[in-house]
Amino acid sequence: RLDRPLDFAAVTDHAENLGSISLCTKPDSPAYNTESCKNVRAPLPTENQEVFATAVTNAFRLLASSEEVCGPNRKLCRDAVSYPWQEIQEAAKNWNSPCEFTSFVGYEYSANFDGSKIHHNVIFRNENVIQSPISSTDVPSMIEMWRKLKMDCKNSNTGCDVLAIPHNSNLSNGRMFRLDYEGETDLIKQREIAELRAEMEPVVELFQQKGDSECRNGLWNVFGGSDELCRFEKYRDWQGAEFEDCEANIGSGALLGRGCISRLDYTRYALAAGLNEKKRIGANPHIFGVIGSTDAHDGSSADVDEWVHDGDQRKENPIGQGRMSTGGLAGIWAEENTRESLFSSLRNREVFATSGTRIQPRFFAAANFDAQLCADPNYVKKAYKNGVPMGAKLLLKKGESPSFLVSAIADVGSESNPGTPLQRLQIVKVWGGEGQELHQRVYDIADASSTDAPASVDISSCERRGTGAMSMCRVWKDPDYKSAKEAVYYARVIENPSCRHTGYLCIQYKNRKQPDFCSDESIPKRRKKEHGLHRFG
């Protein structure tokens, strides 16, 4: 059990293997005694990360399409999906308790192209869902997946509503946010596809156990200098290889540590590329808010507190070896804790991502906020009245310029593990440029750190030092605003440094044989945590 319960959750099993796993784990199924099913039930190899990941990937791919298990035309597997899909719906129904805990029906569409991840978590508004999860084995095209979801759910006249959340774009080799429309060249059809994507993907995962998908320094045709936090929790760097930049192309193999890295693996540059695309075809496919999640595959939801992980489990984890993050959390600003209200806020992009912390960020924009608004105890109510919240579009009249209100409340933690004070508030601005240029700028708009007592953490004890704030708020205007350039702005909230789970584990094993990562300088022992997103046009 989590020390601090969640408000909402969705369990998203891989659609591709719902049927085959059901067949392989039921002794009375016709496939139970096949060699493929015996391999599935056997322990996975744990020699190293690559052997483990390769075994999982091969089993995943072969099992989903194996005629030995699924029969001709995958009929056995398609038929076998109905039982686990009903189980998923029943579990969500049984645990849903309006205004206390919300459980969504969902699954994962898990397309893998030569080791590139094109995975999406599919979340339904209510109990009205499609007859069967859409699998990439049957529908390998991302565009066709959106079309089928819309046809089978949104256009079904059954009260069904759905959205798809891209996740782990950092392992897509440029495929997740690519703008080639799978070969479609007609501009009108490209515009239709772009509008469909914006409708079906209002939210994107920015952080999870396999690292950060916000940004990365030094990528092709991205201008605006280096951002220190773009080095935060980079999964590809943990794999220890040198990578090429995909530039305008795509690659393959990222899940196994191979292939190029693209700027379109990261949400920041996808947002900027979307603005360029709008100029080209008249529609922006990348209008999204951001969330965090876990992707742990161990039966737990949001087990993200750095200090609580079981040492032996984390030390021996063959795919992690201290490199993987503990995961992130999704934050939603909604009127009430119910499926309908939460889903509406997801659709409206009034959401934020954290890298595991439980900070509460807010972000508003208006033509002209009062510079003293933060001092008003009713500032949130007035910000809603006079502006627009995170995820919305701000339309300005001629001569107006945007002002922003950013506020955050620190994660207070618990009595035994107090939260970490806040250090900084930032606004990140991105916009398009000429040709395929993308631009970024990071503004520090508030700083609670002290030069006399700078914040730090002692990794030998995980003791935190220095000053910070339990809440921060600032009204800010963009000094570089140009009315002719459409831009995206999002807020970033940064905590003081604290120990990463690797830091806690190295202390735990201080007088015993330590995990190898304790002496590996490439694996961090401390961290800074962050997010909210807001679009301005």
Coordinates of C-alpha atoms in Angstrom, one line a residue:
R1 CA 0.0 0.0 0.0
L2 CA 1.2 3.5 -0.7
D3 CA 1.9 5.7 2.2
R4 CA -0.2 8.4 0.6
P5 CA -3.0 7.0 -1.5
L6 CA -3.7 8.1 -5.1
D7 CA -6.8 10.1 -6.2
F8 CA -7.1 8.2 -9.5
A9 CA -5.4 5.5 -11.6
A10 CA -5.6 3.3 -14.7
V11 CA -4.1 -0.1 -15.2
T12 CA -3.1 -0.3 -18.9
D13 CA -2.1 -3.9 -19.9
H14 CA -0.6 -4.4 -23.4
A15 CA -3.5 -5.1 -25.8
E16 CA -1.2 -7.2 -28.0
N17 CA -0.9 -10.0 -25.4
L18 CA -4.2 -10.0 -23.6
G19 CA -5.4 -13.0 -25.6
S20 CA -2.2 -14.9 -25.8
I21 CA -1.3 -14.5 -22.2
S22 CA -4.8 -15.7 -21.3
L23 CA -4.3 -18.8 -23.4
C24 CA -0.9 -19.5 -22.0
T25 CA -1.9 -19.3 -18.4
K26 CA -5.1 -21.3 -18.5
P27 CA -4.4 -25.0 -18.2
D28 CA -7.5 -25.9 -20.2
S29 CA -6.7 -23.7 -23.2
P30 CA -5.7 -25.4 -26.5
A31 CA -2.4 -23.4 -26.5
Y32 CA -1.3 -24.1 -22.9
N33 CA 1.2 -26.9 -23.6
T34 CA 2.8 -25.3 -26.7
E35 CA 6.5 -24.5 -26.6
S36 CA 5.8 -20.8 -26.9
C37 CA 3.5 -20.8 -23.8
K38 CA 6.1 -22.9 -21.9
N39 CA 8.7 -20.2 -22.7
V40 CA 6.3 -17.5 -21.5
R41 CA 5.8 -19.2 -18.1
A42 CA 9.6 -19.8 -17.7
P43 CA 11.7 -17.3 -15.8
L44 CA 13.3 -14.5 -17.8
P45 CA 17.1 -14.4 -18.2
T46 CA 18.8 -11.8 -15.9
E47 CA 22.4 -11.8 -17.1
N48 CA 22.2 -8.1 -18.1
Q49 CA 20.0 -5.4 -19.4
E50 CA 20.3 -6.2 -23.1
V51 CA 19.7 -9.9 -22.7
F52 CA 16.7 -9.2 -20.5
A53 CA 15.2 -6.6 -22.9
T54 CA 15.9 -8.7 -26.0
A55 CA 14.1 -11.7 -24.4
V56 CA 11.1 -9.6 -23.4
T57 CA 10.9 -8.0 -26.9
N58 CA 11.2 -11.3 -28.7
A59 CA 8.6 -13.0 -26.5
F60 CA 6.3 -10.0 -26.9
R61 CA 6.5 -9.9 -30.7
L62 CA 6.4 -13.7 -31.3
L63 CA 3.6 -14.4 -28.8
A64 CA 1.3 -11.8 -30.2
S65 CA 1.5 -13.2 -33.8
S66 CA 2.4 -16.8 -33.1
E67 CA 0.2 -19.3 -35.1
E68 CA 1.2 -22.0 -32.7
V69 CA -0.6 -20.0 -29.9
C70 CA -3.1 -17.9 -31.7
G71 CA -4.1 -20.3 -34.5
P72 CA -4.7 -19.3 -38.1
N73 CA -5.4 -15.6 -38.6
R74 CA -4.9 -15.1 -34.8
K75 CA -8.5 -16.3 -34.2
L76 CA -7.8 -18.0 -30.9
C77 CA -6.0 -14.9 -29.5
R78 CA -8.7 -12.5 -30.7
D79 CA -11.4 -14.7 -29.2
A80 CA -9.4 -15.0 -25.9
V81 CA -9.2 -11.2 -25.4
S82 CA -12.8 -11.0 -24.2
Y83 CA -12.2 -12.6 -20.8
P84 CA -9.3 -10.4 -19.7
W85 CA -10.9 -7.3 -21.2
Q86 CA -14.1 -8.0 -19.1
E87 CA -11.8 -8.5 -16.1
I88 CA -10.3 -5.1 -16.6
Q89 CA -13.7 -3.5 -16.9
E90 CA -14.9 -5.2 -13.8
A91 CA -11.9 -4.3 -11.7
A92 CA -12.2 -0.7 -12.7
K93 CA -15.9 -0.8 -11.8
N94 CA -15.4 -2.5 -8.4
W95 CA -12.7 0.0 -7.3
N96 CA -14.3 3.2 -8.6
S97 CA -15.5 5.2 -5.7
P98 CA -16.7 8.7 -6.8
C99 CA -15.2 11.6 -4.9
E100 CA -12.8 9.3 -3.1
F101 CA -10.9 7.3 -5.7
T102 CA -11.4 7.1 -9.5
S103 CA -10.4 4.1 -11.5
F104 CA -10.4 4.4 -15.3
V105 CA -10.9 1.6 -17.8
G106 CA -7.8 1.5 -20.1
Y107 CA -5.3 -0.5 -22.0
E108 CA -2.0 0.0 -23.8
Y109 CA -1.6 0.1 -27.6
S110 CA 2.0 -1.1 -27.9
A111 CA 3.3 -0.8 -31.4
N112 CA 7.0 -1.6 -31.8
F113 CA 8.8 -0.9 -35.1
D114 CA 12.2 -2.6 -35.1
G115 CA 12.7 -1.7 -31.4
S116 CA 11.2 1.8 -31.6
K117 CA 8.4 2.4 -29.1
I118 CA 5.2 3.8 -30.4
H119 CA 3.2 3.0 -27.3
H120 CA -0.1 4.8 -26.2
N121 CA -2.1 4.4 -23.1
V122 CA -5.8 4.4 -24.1
I123 CA -8.2 5.8 -21.5
F124 CA -12.0 5.7 -21.6
R125 CA -14.2 8.4 -20.0
N126 CA -16.7 6.0 -18.4
E127 CA -18.0 2.4 -18.5
N128 CA -19.0 2.6 -22.1
V129 CA -16.0 1.2 -24.0
I130 CA -15.2 -0.6 -27.3
Q131 CA -15.9 -4.3 -27.7
S132 CA -12.2 -5.2 -27.8
P133 CA -8.9 -3.3 -27.3
I134 CA -7.3 -2.2 -30.6
S135 CA -4.0 -4.1 -30.9
S136 CA -1.0 -3.0 -33.0
T137 CA -0.8 -6.6 -34.2
D138 CA -4.1 -6.0 -36.0
V139 CA -3.8 -2.3 -36.6
P140 CA -0.1 -1.4 -36.9
S141 CA -0.7 2.1 -38.2
M142 CA -0.9 4.8 -35.5
I143 CA -3.1 6.9 -37.8
E144 CA -5.5 3.9 -38.3
M145 CA -5.5 3.4 -34.6
W146 CA -6.8 6.9 -34.0
R147 CA -9.4 6.5 -36.8
K148 CA -10.6 3.2 -35.4
L149 CA -10.9 4.5 -31.9
K150 CA -12.9 7.4 -33.1
M151 CA -15.2 5.2 -35.2
D152 CA -15.7 2.4 -32.7
C153 CA -16.0 4.7 -29.6
K154 CA -16.6 8.4 -30.2
N155 CA -18.9 7.9 -33.2
S156 CA -20.7 4.8 -31.9
N157 CA -23.6 6.6 -30.2
T158 CA -23.1 4.6 -27.1
G159 CA -21.8 7.3 -24.8
C160 CA -18.2 6.1 -25.3
D161 CA -15.4 8.7 -25.3
V162 CA -11.7 8.0 -25.4
L163 CA -8.2 9.5 -25.6
A164 CA -4.8 8.1 -26.4
I165 CA -1.7 9.1 -24.4
P166 CA 1.7 8.6 -26.2
H167 CA 4.3 7.4 -23.7
N168 CA 8.0 6.8 -23.7
S169 CA 8.5 9.0 -26.8
N170 CA 12.2 9.2 -25.8
L171 CA 12.6 5.7 -27.1
S172 CA 10.9 6.2 -30.5
N173 CA 13.8 7.1 -32.8
G174 CA 11.8 10.1 -34.0
R175 CA 8.7 8.0 -34.8
M176 CA 6.3 9.2 -32.1
F177 CA 5.9 12.8 -33.2
R178 CA 6.9 12.4 -36.8
L179 CA 5.2 14.6 -39.4
D180 CA 5.3 12.4 -42.5
Y181 CA 1.7 11.2 -42.2
E182 CA 2.7 7.7 -43.1
G183 CA 3.4 8.7 -46.7
E184 CA 0.2 10.7 -47.3
T185 CA 1.2 13.7 -49.6
D186 CA -2.2 15.4 -50.2
L187 CA -2.3 18.6 -48.0
I188 CA -6.0 18.4 -47.4
K189 CA -5.7 14.8 -46.1
Q190 CA -2.6 15.8 -44.1
R191 CA -4.6 18.5 -42.4
E192 CA -7.4 16.0 -41.6
I193 CA -4.9 13.7 -40.0
A194 CA -3.3 16.5 -38.0
E195 CA -6.7 17.5 -36.7
L196 CA -7.5 13.9 -35.8
R197 CA -4.3 13.6 -33.9
A198 CA -5.0 16.8 -31.9
E199 CA -8.4 15.5 -31.1
M200 CA -7.3 12.0 -30.0
E201 CA -4.1 12.9 -28.2
P202 CA -4.7 16.0 -26.0
V203 CA -2.3 14.6 -23.4
V204 CA 1.3 13.2 -23.7
E205 CA 3.4 11.5 -21.1
L206 CA 6.5 13.6 -20.2
F207 CA 8.1 11.5 -17.5
Q208 CA 8.1 7.9 -16.4
Q209 CA 10.3 5.0 -15.1
K210 CA 12.2 4.9 -18.4
G211 CA 13.2 8.5 -18.0
D212 CA 12.4 12.0 -19.2
S213 CA 10.8 12.9 -22.5
E214 CA 10.8 16.7 -22.1
C215 CA 13.9 17.8 -23.9
R216 CA 17.6 17.1 -24.7
N217 CA 20.5 19.4 -25.4
G218 CA 22.3 19.7 -28.7
L219 CA 19.7 18.4 -31.1
W220 CA 19.5 19.2 -34.8
N221 CA 18.1 22.7 -35.8
V222 CA 17.1 23.6 -32.2
F223 CA 18.2 27.1 -31.3
G224 CA 18.3 28.8 -27.9
G225 CA 21.2 27.4 -26.0
S226 CA 21.6 24.7 -23.4
D227 CA 19.1 23.9 -20.7
E228 CA 20.7 22.3 -17.6
L229 CA 17.5 20.3 -16.8
C230 CA 17.5 18.7 -20.2
R231 CA 20.2 16.4 -18.8
F232 CA 17.7 15.1 -16.3
E233 CA 17.0 11.3 -16.2
K234 CA 18.0 10.4 -19.8
Y235 CA 17.4 6.7 -20.5
R236 CA 19.4 6.7 -23.7
D237 CA 22.5 8.0 -21.8
W238 CA 22.1 5.2 -19.2
Q239 CA 22.6 2.7 -22.0
G240 CA 26.2 3.9 -22.3
A241 CA 26.5 4.2 -26.1
E242 CA 27.2 7.0 -28.5
F243 CA 24.2 8.0 -30.6
E244 CA 23.8 9.8 -33.8
D245 CA 21.2 12.6 -34.4
C246 CA 18.4 11.5 -36.7
E247 CA 18.1 15.0 -37.9
A248 CA 15.1 15.0 -40.4
N249 CA 15.0 11.2 -40.5
I250 CA 13.8 8.3 -38.3
G251 CA 15.7 5.4 -36.9
S252 CA 15.1 2.1 -35.0
G253 CA 16.2 0.1 -32.0
A254 CA 16.0 2.6 -29.2
L255 CA 14.5 0.2 -26.7
L256 CA 17.6 -2.0 -27.1
G257 CA 20.0 0.9 -27.0
R258 CA 20.3 1.3 -30.7
G259 CA 19.6 3.8 -33.5
C260 CA 19.6 7.6 -33.7
I261 CA 18.1 10.2 -31.3
S262 CA 15.6 12.7 -32.8
R263 CA 14.3 16.0 -31.5
L264 CA 10.9 14.5 -32.2
D265 CA 11.5 12.0 -29.4
Y266 CA 10.9 14.9 -27.0
T267 CA 7.7 16.8 -26.1
R268 CA 9.3 20.3 -26.1
Y269 CA 10.3 20.1 -29.7
A270 CA 7.1 18.3 -30.8
L271 CA 5.2 21.4 -29.6
A272 CA 7.5 23.7 -31.6
A273 CA 7.3 21.5 -34.7
G274 CA 3.5 21.6 -34.4
L275 CA 3.6 25.4 -34.7
N276 CA 5.7 25.1 -37.9
E277 CA 3.3 22.5 -39.2
K278 CA 0.3 24.8 -38.6
K279 CA 1.9 27.4 -40.9
R280 CA 2.5 24.7 -43.6
I281 CA -0.9 23.0 -43.7
G282 CA -3.3 25.1 -41.5
A283 CA -3.6 22.6 -38.6
N284 CA -1.4 21.8 -35.6
P285 CA -1.2 18.0 -34.7
H286 CA 0.7 18.7 -31.5
I287 CA -1.6 20.6 -29.1
F288 CA -1.2 18.7 -25.9
G289 CA -0.8 18.9 -22.1
V290 CA 1.6 16.6 -20.2
I291 CA 1.4 14.0 -17.4
G292 CA 3.7 11.6 -15.7
S293 CA 3.3 7.9 -15.0
T294 CA 5.2 4.8 -13.8
D295 CA 5.2 1.9 -16.3
A296 CA 6.6 -0.4 -13.6
H297 CA 5.2 -3.7 -14.8
D298 CA 5.3 -5.0 -11.2
G299 CA 1.6 -4.7 -10.2
S300 CA 2.1 -1.4 -8.3
S301 CA 0.7 2.0 -9.1
A302 CA 2.7 5.2 -8.5
D303 CA 5.3 3.6 -6.2
V304 CA 7.5 6.6 -6.8
D305 CA 8.8 7.7 -3.4
E306 CA 12.5 7.5 -3.6
W307 CA 13.1 6.2 -0.1
V308 CA 10.7 3.3 0.1
H309 CA 11.9 0.9 -2.5
D310 CA 13.0 -2.6 -1.4
G311 CA 16.7 -2.7 -1.6
D312 CA 17.2 -6.3 -2.8
Q313 CA 14.6 -5.9 -5.5
R314 CA 16.0 -2.7 -6.8
K315 CA 19.6 -3.9 -6.5
E316 CA 19.0 -7.0 -8.6
N317 CA 16.6 -5.5 -11.1
P318 CA 18.2 -6.7 -14.4
I319 CA 16.7 -4.0 -16.6
G320 CA 17.3 -1.1 -14.2
Q321 CA 20.5 -1.7 -12.3
G322 CA 20.0 1.6 -10.6
R323 CA 19.6 3.5 -13.9
M324 CA 15.8 3.6 -14.3
S325 CA 13.8 6.2 -12.5
T326 CA 11.1 5.4 -9.9
G327 CA 8.6 7.0 -12.2
G328 CA 6.3 10.1 -12.3
L329 CA 2.8 11.1 -11.4
A330 CA -0.1 12.7 -13.3
G331 CA -1.7 15.7 -11.9
I332 CA -5.2 16.9 -12.9
W333 CA -7.1 20.1 -11.9
A334 CA -10.7 19.1 -11.9
E335 CA -13.9 20.2 -10.2
E336 CA -14.4 16.8 -8.5
N337 CA -12.8 13.4 -8.3
T338 CA -15.0 11.6 -10.7
R339 CA -14.5 10.0 -14.1
E340 CA -16.5 12.6 -16.0
S341 CA -14.8 15.5 -14.3
L342 CA -11.2 14.2 -14.5
F343 CA -11.6 13.1 -18.1
S344 CA -13.0 16.5 -19.1
S345 CA -9.8 18.1 -17.6
L346 CA -7.7 15.6 -19.5
R347 CA -9.5 16.6 -22.7
N348 CA -9.0 20.3 -21.8
R349 CA -5.3 19.7 -21.0
E350 CA -5.6 21.2 -17.5
V351 CA -3.0 18.7 -16.4
F352 CA 0.6 18.5 -15.2
A353 CA 3.5 16.0 -14.9
T354 CA 5.8 15.4 -12.0
S355 CA 8.9 13.3 -11.7
G356 CA 7.5 11.6 -8.6
T357 CA 7.0 14.5 -6.3
R358 CA 3.5 15.7 -5.2
I359 CA 3.9 19.4 -5.9
Q360 CA 0.8 21.4 -6.9
P361 CA 1.6 23.8 -9.8
R362 CA -0.8 26.3 -11.3
F363 CA -0.3 28.2 -14.5
F364 CA -2.6 30.9 -16.0
A365 CA -2.3 33.4 -18.9
A366 CA -4.2 36.7 -19.6
A367 CA -3.8 39.8 -21.6
N368 CA -2.9 41.7 -18.4
F369 CA -2.8 40.2 -14.9
D370 CA -2.4 42.5 -12.0
A371 CA 1.3 42.5 -11.0
Q372 CA 0.2 42.1 -7.3
L373 CA -2.2 39.2 -8.0
C374 CA -0.1 36.7 -6.0
A375 CA -0.7 38.7 -2.8
D376 CA -4.5 38.3 -3.2
P377 CA -5.9 35.3 -1.2
N378 CA -8.4 34.8 -4.1
Y379 CA -5.8 34.8 -6.8
V380 CA -6.8 31.4 -8.3
K381 CA -10.5 32.4 -8.6
K382 CA -9.5 35.7 -10.2
A383 CA -7.0 34.1 -12.5
Y384 CA -9.8 31.8 -13.8
K385 CA -12.1 34.8 -14.2
N386 CA -9.7 37.1 -16.0
G387 CA -7.5 34.6 -17.8
V388 CA -7.2 31.0 -19.1
P389 CA -5.7 28.0 -17.3
M390 CA -2.9 25.6 -18.3
G391 CA -3.7 23.8 -21.5
A392 CA -5.8 26.6 -23.0
K393 CA -5.2 28.9 -25.9
L394 CA -4.9 32.7 -25.2
L395 CA -6.2 34.9 -28.0
L396 CA -4.9 38.5 -27.9
K397 CA -6.2 41.6 -29.5
K398 CA -3.9 43.9 -31.5
G399 CA -1.5 45.7 -29.1
E400 CA -2.0 43.3 -26.2
S401 CA 0.8 41.1 -24.8
P402 CA 0.5 38.1 -22.6
S403 CA 1.1 38.0 -18.9
F404 CA 1.4 34.8 -16.9
L405 CA 0.7 33.7 -13.3
V406 CA 2.8 30.7 -12.0
S407 CA 2.3 29.3 -8.6
A408 CA 3.3 26.1 -6.8
I409 CA 2.8 24.5 -3.4
A410 CA 5.6 22.2 -2.3
D411 CA 5.1 18.5 -1.6
V412 CA 4.8 18.5 2.2
G413 CA 5.7 14.8 2.4
S414 CA 4.8 12.8 5.5
E415 CA 5.8 13.0 9.2
S416 CA 8.6 10.5 8.7
N417 CA 9.7 11.8 5.3
P418 CA 9.1 15.5 4.9
G419 CA 8.9 16.9 1.4
T420 CA 11.5 18.9 -0.3
P421 CA 11.3 22.8 -0.5
L422 CA 10.9 24.5 -3.8
Q423 CA 13.9 26.2 -5.4
R424 CA 12.8 27.9 -8.7
L425 CA 9.9 28.7 -11.0
Q426 CA 10.6 28.8 -14.7
I427 CA 8.7 29.4 -17.9
V428 CA 9.8 27.6 -21.0
K429 CA 8.9 29.2 -24.4
V430 CA 9.1 27.4 -27.7
W431 CA 8.3 28.6 -31.2
G432 CA 8.9 27.7 -34.8
G433 CA 11.3 29.3 -37.3
E434 CA 12.3 29.4 -40.9
G435 CA 12.3 26.0 -42.6
Q436 CA 12.7 23.3 -40.0
E437 CA 14.2 25.6 -37.3
L438 CA 12.8 25.2 -33.8
H439 CA 13.5 27.8 -31.0
Q440 CA 13.5 27.6 -27.2
R441 CA 14.1 30.0 -24.3
V442 CA 14.1 29.2 -20.6
Y443 CA 13.2 32.1 -18.1
D444 CA 13.9 31.9 -14.4
I445 CA 11.0 33.9 -13.0
A446 CA 11.4 33.3 -9.3
D447 CA 14.2 31.9 -7.1
A448 CA 13.9 30.9 -3.4
S449 CA 17.6 29.8 -3.1
S450 CA 20.1 31.7 -1.0
T451 CA 23.7 32.5 -1.9
D452 CA 24.5 32.4 1.8
A453 CA 23.1 28.9 2.2
P454 CA 22.8 27.3 -1.2
A455 CA 20.6 24.2 -1.3
S456 CA 22.3 20.9 -1.6
V457 CA 22.1 17.3 -0.5
D458 CA 24.8 15.2 1.2
I459 CA 24.7 11.9 -0.7
S460 CA 26.5 10.1 2.1
S461 CA 23.5 10.6 4.4
C462 CA 20.8 12.1 2.1
E463 CA 20.6 15.0 4.5
R464 CA 19.2 18.1 2.7
R465 CA 20.7 21.5 3.4
G466 CA 20.0 25.1 2.5
T467 CA 16.9 27.2 2.2
G468 CA 13.9 26.9 0.0
A469 CA 10.2 27.7 -0.1
M470 CA 7.0 25.8 0.7
S471 CA 5.1 27.9 -1.8
M472 CA 6.0 30.3 -4.6
C473 CA 4.0 32.6 -6.9
R474 CA 4.9 35.1 -9.6
V475 CA 3.2 37.2 -12.2
W476 CA 5.5 37.6 -15.3
K477 CA 5.4 39.2 -18.7
D478 CA 7.4 38.0 -21.7
P479 CA 10.0 40.7 -22.4
D480 CA 10.7 39.2 -25.8
Y481 CA 7.1 38.9 -27.0
K482 CA 6.4 39.4 -30.7
S483 CA 2.8 39.4 -31.8
A484 CA 3.5 37.9 -35.2
K485 CA 5.0 34.7 -33.7
E486 CA 2.7 32.1 -32.2
A487 CA 4.4 30.4 -29.3
V488 CA 3.9 27.7 -26.6
Y489 CA 4.7 28.5 -23.0
Y490 CA 4.8 26.0 -20.1
A491 CA 5.8 26.3 -16.5
R492 CA 8.5 24.2 -14.7
V493 CA 8.7 24.0 -11.0
I494 CA 12.0 22.8 -9.5
E495 CA 12.6 21.5 -6.0
N496 CA 15.9 21.7 -4.1
P497 CA 18.2 18.8 -4.6
S498 CA 17.3 15.5 -2.8
C499 CA 18.5 11.9 -2.9
R500 CA 17.5 9.7 -5.7
H501 CA 16.5 6.1 -4.9
T502 CA 20.1 5.0 -5.8
G503 CA 21.4 7.4 -3.1
Y504 CA 19.2 5.8 -0.5
L505 CA 20.1 2.3 -1.6
C506 CA 23.8 3.0 -1.5
I507 CA 23.4 4.2 2.1
Q508 CA 21.3 1.2 2.9
Y509 CA 24.1 -1.1 1.7
K510 CA 26.9 1.0 3.1
N511 CA 28.1 -1.8 5.5
R512 CA 27.4 -4.7 3.1
K513 CA 28.2 -5.4 -0.5
Q514 CA 26.9 -2.4 -2.4
P515 CA 25.2 -2.5 -5.8
D516 CA 27.6 -1.8 -8.7
F517 CA 25.9 1.5 -9.4
C518 CA 27.2 2.9 -6.1
S519 CA 30.6 3.2 -7.6
D520 CA 29.4 4.1 -11.1
E521 CA 29.7 7.9 -11.5
S522 CA 27.4 7.9 -14.6
I523 CA 24.4 6.9 -12.4
P524 CA 23.2 9.9 -10.4
K525 CA 22.6 9.6 -6.6
R526 CA 20.7 12.8 -6.3
R527 CA 18.1 14.6 -8.3
K528 CA 15.9 17.6 -8.8
K529 CA 12.3 17.1 -9.4
E530 CA 9.9 18.9 -11.4
H531 CA 5.8 20.5 -14.4
G532 CA 2.3 22.3 -16.0
L533 CA 1.7 23.1 -19.6
H534 CA 0.0 26.1 -21.2
R535 CA -0.4 27.0 -24.8
F536 CA -0.6 30.5 -26.0
G537 CA -1.6 31.6 -29.5

